PDB file of C-alpha atoms in Angstrom:
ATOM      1  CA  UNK A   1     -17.670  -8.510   1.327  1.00  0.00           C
ATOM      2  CA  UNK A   2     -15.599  -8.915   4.530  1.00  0.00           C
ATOM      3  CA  UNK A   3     -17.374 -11.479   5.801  1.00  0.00           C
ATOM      4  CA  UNK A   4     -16.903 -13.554   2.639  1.00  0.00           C
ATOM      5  CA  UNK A   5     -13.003 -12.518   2.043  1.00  0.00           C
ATOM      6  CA  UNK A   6     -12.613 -14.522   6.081  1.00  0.00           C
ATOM      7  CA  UNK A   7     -14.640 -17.492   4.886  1.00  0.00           C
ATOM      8  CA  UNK A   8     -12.317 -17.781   1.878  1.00  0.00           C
ATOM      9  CA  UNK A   9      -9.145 -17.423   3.797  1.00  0.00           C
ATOM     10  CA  UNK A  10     -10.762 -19.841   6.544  1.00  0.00           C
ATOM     11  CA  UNK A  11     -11.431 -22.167   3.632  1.00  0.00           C
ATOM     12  CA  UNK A  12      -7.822 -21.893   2.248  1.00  0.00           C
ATOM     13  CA  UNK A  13      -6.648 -22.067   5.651  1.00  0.00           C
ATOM     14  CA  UNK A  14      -8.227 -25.580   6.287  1.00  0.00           C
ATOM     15  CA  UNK A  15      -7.328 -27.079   3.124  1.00  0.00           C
ATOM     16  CA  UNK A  16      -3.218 -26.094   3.292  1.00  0.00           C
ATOM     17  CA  UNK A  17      -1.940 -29.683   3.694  1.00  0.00           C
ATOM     18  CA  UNK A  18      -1.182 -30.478   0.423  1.00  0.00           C
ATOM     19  CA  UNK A  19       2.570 -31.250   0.561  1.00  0.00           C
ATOM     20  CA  UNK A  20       4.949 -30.141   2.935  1.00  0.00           C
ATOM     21  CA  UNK A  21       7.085 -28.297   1.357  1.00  0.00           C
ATOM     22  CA  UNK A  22       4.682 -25.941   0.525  1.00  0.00           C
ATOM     23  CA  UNK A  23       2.956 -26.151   4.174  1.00  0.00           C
ATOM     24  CA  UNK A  24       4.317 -23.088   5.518  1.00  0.00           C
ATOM     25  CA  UNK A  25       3.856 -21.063   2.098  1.00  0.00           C
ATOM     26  CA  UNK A  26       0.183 -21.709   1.740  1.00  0.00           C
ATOM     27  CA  UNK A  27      -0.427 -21.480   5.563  1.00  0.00           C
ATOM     28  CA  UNK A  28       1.320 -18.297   5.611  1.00  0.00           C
ATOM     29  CA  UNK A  29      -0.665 -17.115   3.059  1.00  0.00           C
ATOM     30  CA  UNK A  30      -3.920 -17.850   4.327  1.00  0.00           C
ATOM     31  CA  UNK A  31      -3.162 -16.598   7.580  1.00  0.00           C
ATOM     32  CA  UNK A  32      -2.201 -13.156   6.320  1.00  0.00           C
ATOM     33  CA  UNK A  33      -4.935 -13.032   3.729  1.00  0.00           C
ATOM     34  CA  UNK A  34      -7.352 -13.618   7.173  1.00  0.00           C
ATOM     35  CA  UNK A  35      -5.536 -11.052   9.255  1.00  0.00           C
ATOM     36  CA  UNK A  36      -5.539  -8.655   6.065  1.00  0.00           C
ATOM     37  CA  UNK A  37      -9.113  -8.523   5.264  1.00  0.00           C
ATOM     38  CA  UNK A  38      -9.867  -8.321   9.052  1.00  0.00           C
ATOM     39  CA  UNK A  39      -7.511  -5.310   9.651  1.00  0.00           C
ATOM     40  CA  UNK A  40      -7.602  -3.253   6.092  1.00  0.00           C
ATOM     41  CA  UNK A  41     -10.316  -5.315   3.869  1.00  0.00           C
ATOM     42  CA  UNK A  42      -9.401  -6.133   0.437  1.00  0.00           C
ATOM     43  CA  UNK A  43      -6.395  -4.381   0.110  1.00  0.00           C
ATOM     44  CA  UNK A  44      -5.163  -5.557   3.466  1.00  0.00           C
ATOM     45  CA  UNK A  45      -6.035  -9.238   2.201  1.00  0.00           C
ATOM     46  CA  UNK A  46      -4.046  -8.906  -1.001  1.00  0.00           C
ATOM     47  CA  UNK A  47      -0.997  -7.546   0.970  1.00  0.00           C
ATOM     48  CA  UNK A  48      -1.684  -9.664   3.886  1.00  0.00           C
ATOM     49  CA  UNK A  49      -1.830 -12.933   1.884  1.00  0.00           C
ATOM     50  CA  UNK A  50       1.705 -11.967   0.155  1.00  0.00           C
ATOM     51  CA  UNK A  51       3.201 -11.427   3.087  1.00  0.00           C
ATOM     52  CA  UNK A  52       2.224 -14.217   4.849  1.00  0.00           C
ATOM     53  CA  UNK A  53       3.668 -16.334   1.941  1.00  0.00           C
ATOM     54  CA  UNK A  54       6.663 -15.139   2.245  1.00  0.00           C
ATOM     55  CA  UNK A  55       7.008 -15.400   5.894  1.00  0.00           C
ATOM     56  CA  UNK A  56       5.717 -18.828   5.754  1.00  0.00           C
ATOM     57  CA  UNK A  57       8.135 -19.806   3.092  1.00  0.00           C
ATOM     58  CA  UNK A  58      11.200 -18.872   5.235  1.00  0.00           C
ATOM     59  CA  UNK A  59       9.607 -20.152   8.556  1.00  0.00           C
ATOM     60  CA  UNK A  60       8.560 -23.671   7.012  1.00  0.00           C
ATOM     61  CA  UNK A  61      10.965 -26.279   8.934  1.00  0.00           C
ATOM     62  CA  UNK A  62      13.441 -28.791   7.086  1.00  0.00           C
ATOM     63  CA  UNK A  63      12.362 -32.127   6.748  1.00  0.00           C
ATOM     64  CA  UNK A  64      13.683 -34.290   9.471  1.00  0.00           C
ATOM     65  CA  UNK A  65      16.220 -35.955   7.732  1.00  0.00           C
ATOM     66  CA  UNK A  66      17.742 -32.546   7.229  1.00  0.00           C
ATOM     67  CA  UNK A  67      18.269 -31.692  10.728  1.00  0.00           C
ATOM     68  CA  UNK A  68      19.460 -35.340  11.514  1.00  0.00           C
ATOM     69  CA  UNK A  69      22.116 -35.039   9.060  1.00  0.00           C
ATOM     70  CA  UNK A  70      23.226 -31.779  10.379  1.00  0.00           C
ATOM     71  CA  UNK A  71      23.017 -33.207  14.284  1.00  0.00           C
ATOM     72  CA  UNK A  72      25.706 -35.971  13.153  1.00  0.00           C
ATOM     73  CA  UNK A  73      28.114 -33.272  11.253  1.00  0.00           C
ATOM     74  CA  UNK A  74      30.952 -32.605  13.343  1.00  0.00           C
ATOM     75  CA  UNK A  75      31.806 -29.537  14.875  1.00  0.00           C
ATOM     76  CA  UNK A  76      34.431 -27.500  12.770  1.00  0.00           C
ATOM     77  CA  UNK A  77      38.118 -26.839  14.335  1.00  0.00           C
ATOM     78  CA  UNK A  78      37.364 -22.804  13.278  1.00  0.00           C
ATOM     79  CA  UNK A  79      34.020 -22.004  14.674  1.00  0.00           C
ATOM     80  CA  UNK A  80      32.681 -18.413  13.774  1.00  0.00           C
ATOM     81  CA  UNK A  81      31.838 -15.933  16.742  1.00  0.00           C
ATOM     82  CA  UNK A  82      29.279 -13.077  15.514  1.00  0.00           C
ATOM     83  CA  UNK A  83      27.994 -10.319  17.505  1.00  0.00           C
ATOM     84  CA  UNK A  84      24.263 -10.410  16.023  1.00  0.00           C
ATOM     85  CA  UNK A  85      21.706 -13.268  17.881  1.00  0.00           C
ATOM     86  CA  UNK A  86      21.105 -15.972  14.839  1.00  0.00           C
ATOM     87  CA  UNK A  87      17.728 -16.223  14.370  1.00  0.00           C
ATOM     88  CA  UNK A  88      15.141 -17.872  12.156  1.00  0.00           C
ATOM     89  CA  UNK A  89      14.699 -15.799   9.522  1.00  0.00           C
ATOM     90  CA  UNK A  90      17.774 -13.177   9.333  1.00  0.00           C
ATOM     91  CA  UNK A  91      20.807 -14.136   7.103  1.00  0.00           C
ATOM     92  CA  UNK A  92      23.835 -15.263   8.358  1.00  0.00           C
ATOM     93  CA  UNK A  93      26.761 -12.866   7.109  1.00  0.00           C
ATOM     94  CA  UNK A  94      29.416 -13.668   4.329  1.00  0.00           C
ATOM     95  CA  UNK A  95      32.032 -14.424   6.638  1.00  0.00           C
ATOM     96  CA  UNK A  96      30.241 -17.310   8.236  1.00  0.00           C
ATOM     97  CA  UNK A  97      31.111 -20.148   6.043  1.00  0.00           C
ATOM     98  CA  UNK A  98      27.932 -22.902   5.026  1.00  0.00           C
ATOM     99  CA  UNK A  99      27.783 -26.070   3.748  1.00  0.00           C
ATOM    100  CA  UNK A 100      25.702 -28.043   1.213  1.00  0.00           C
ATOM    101  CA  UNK A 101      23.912 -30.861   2.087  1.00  0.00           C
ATOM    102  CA  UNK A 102      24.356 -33.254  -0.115  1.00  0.00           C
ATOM    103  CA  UNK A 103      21.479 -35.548  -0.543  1.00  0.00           C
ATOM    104  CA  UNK A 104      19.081 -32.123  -0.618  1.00  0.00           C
ATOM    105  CA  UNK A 105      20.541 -29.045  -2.237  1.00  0.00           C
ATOM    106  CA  UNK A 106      17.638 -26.883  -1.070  1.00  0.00           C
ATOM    107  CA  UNK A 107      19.561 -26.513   2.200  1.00  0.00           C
ATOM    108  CA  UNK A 108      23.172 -26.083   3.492  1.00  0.00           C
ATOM    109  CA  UNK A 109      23.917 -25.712   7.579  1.00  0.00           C
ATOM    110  CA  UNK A 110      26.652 -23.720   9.605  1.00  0.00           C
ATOM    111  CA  UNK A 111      27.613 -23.888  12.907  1.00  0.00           C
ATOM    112  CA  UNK A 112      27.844 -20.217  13.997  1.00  0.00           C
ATOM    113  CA  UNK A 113      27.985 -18.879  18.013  1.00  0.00           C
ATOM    114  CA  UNK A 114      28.492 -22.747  19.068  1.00  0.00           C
ATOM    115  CA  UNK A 115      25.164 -23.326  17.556  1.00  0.00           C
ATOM    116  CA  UNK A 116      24.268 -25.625  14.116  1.00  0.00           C
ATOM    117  CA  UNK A 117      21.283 -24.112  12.034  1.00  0.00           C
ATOM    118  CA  UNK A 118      20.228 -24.737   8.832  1.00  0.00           C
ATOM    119  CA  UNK A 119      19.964 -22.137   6.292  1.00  0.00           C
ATOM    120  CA  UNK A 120      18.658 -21.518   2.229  1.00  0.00           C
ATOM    121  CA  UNK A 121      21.758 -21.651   0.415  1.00  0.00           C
ATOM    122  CA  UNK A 122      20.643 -19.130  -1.914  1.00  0.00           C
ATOM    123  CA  UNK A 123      19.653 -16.082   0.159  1.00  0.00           C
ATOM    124  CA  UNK A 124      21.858 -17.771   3.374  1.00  0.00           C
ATOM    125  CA  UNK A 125      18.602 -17.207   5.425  1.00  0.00           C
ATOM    126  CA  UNK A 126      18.337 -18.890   9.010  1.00  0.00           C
ATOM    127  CA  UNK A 127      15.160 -21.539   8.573  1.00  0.00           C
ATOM    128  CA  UNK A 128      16.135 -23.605  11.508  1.00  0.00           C
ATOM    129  CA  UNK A 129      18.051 -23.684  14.331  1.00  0.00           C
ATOM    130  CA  UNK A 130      19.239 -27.554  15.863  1.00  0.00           C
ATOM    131  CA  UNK A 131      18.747 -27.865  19.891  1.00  0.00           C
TER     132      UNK A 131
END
């Protein structure tokens, strides 16, 4: 049973480049579903595969005109200082003010600490930070 829960996930896990948008989902997936079976069998599959969805739906990185647009933004007069490290993957919190991108509505950006990331507008989760 194990053995053919890892082929699967293998399986799934070699076939995720369908479009990339959905890259990090299905990879995510896969890889949890793997790590699940491995560490708690079926059970650990099932709650290894959602979790690994969802991680790889947060983690999956803005197409590269995203980040170019946000590179050319300029810097806002009122920057916002916060205490907490922004990372990919935590929110950024109500006070820290985020704009749209235009041409792809899917993402917005801030510049926050003296750094520019780019964030879900609808949960105002960190998915990328610009270097």
């Amino acid at each position: 049973m194990y053995k053919k829960l890892i082929i699967a996930g293998a399986l799934v896990l070699g076939f995720a480049t369908a479009a990339p948008a959905q890259e990090g989902t299905v990879n995510g997936a896969a890889g949890g579903a793997v790590t699940g079976a491995i560490v708690g069998g079926p059970v650990g599959a099932a709650v290894g595969g959602v979790a690994g969805a969802v991680v790889g739906t947060v983690l999956a990185p803005p197409p590269r005109r995203v980040v170019s647009y946000v590179e050319q933004q300029p810097i806002p007069e009122s920057e916002v200082v916060v205490k907490q490290k922004v990372v990919v993957g935590e929110p950024l919190p109500n006070r820290v003010k985020i704009m749209r991108i235009p041409d792809n509505p899917k993402y917005a950006y801030a510049v926050v600490n003296h750094q520019r990331v780019i964030v879900d507008p609808s949960n105002r989760t960190v998915v990328h930070v610009v270097h």
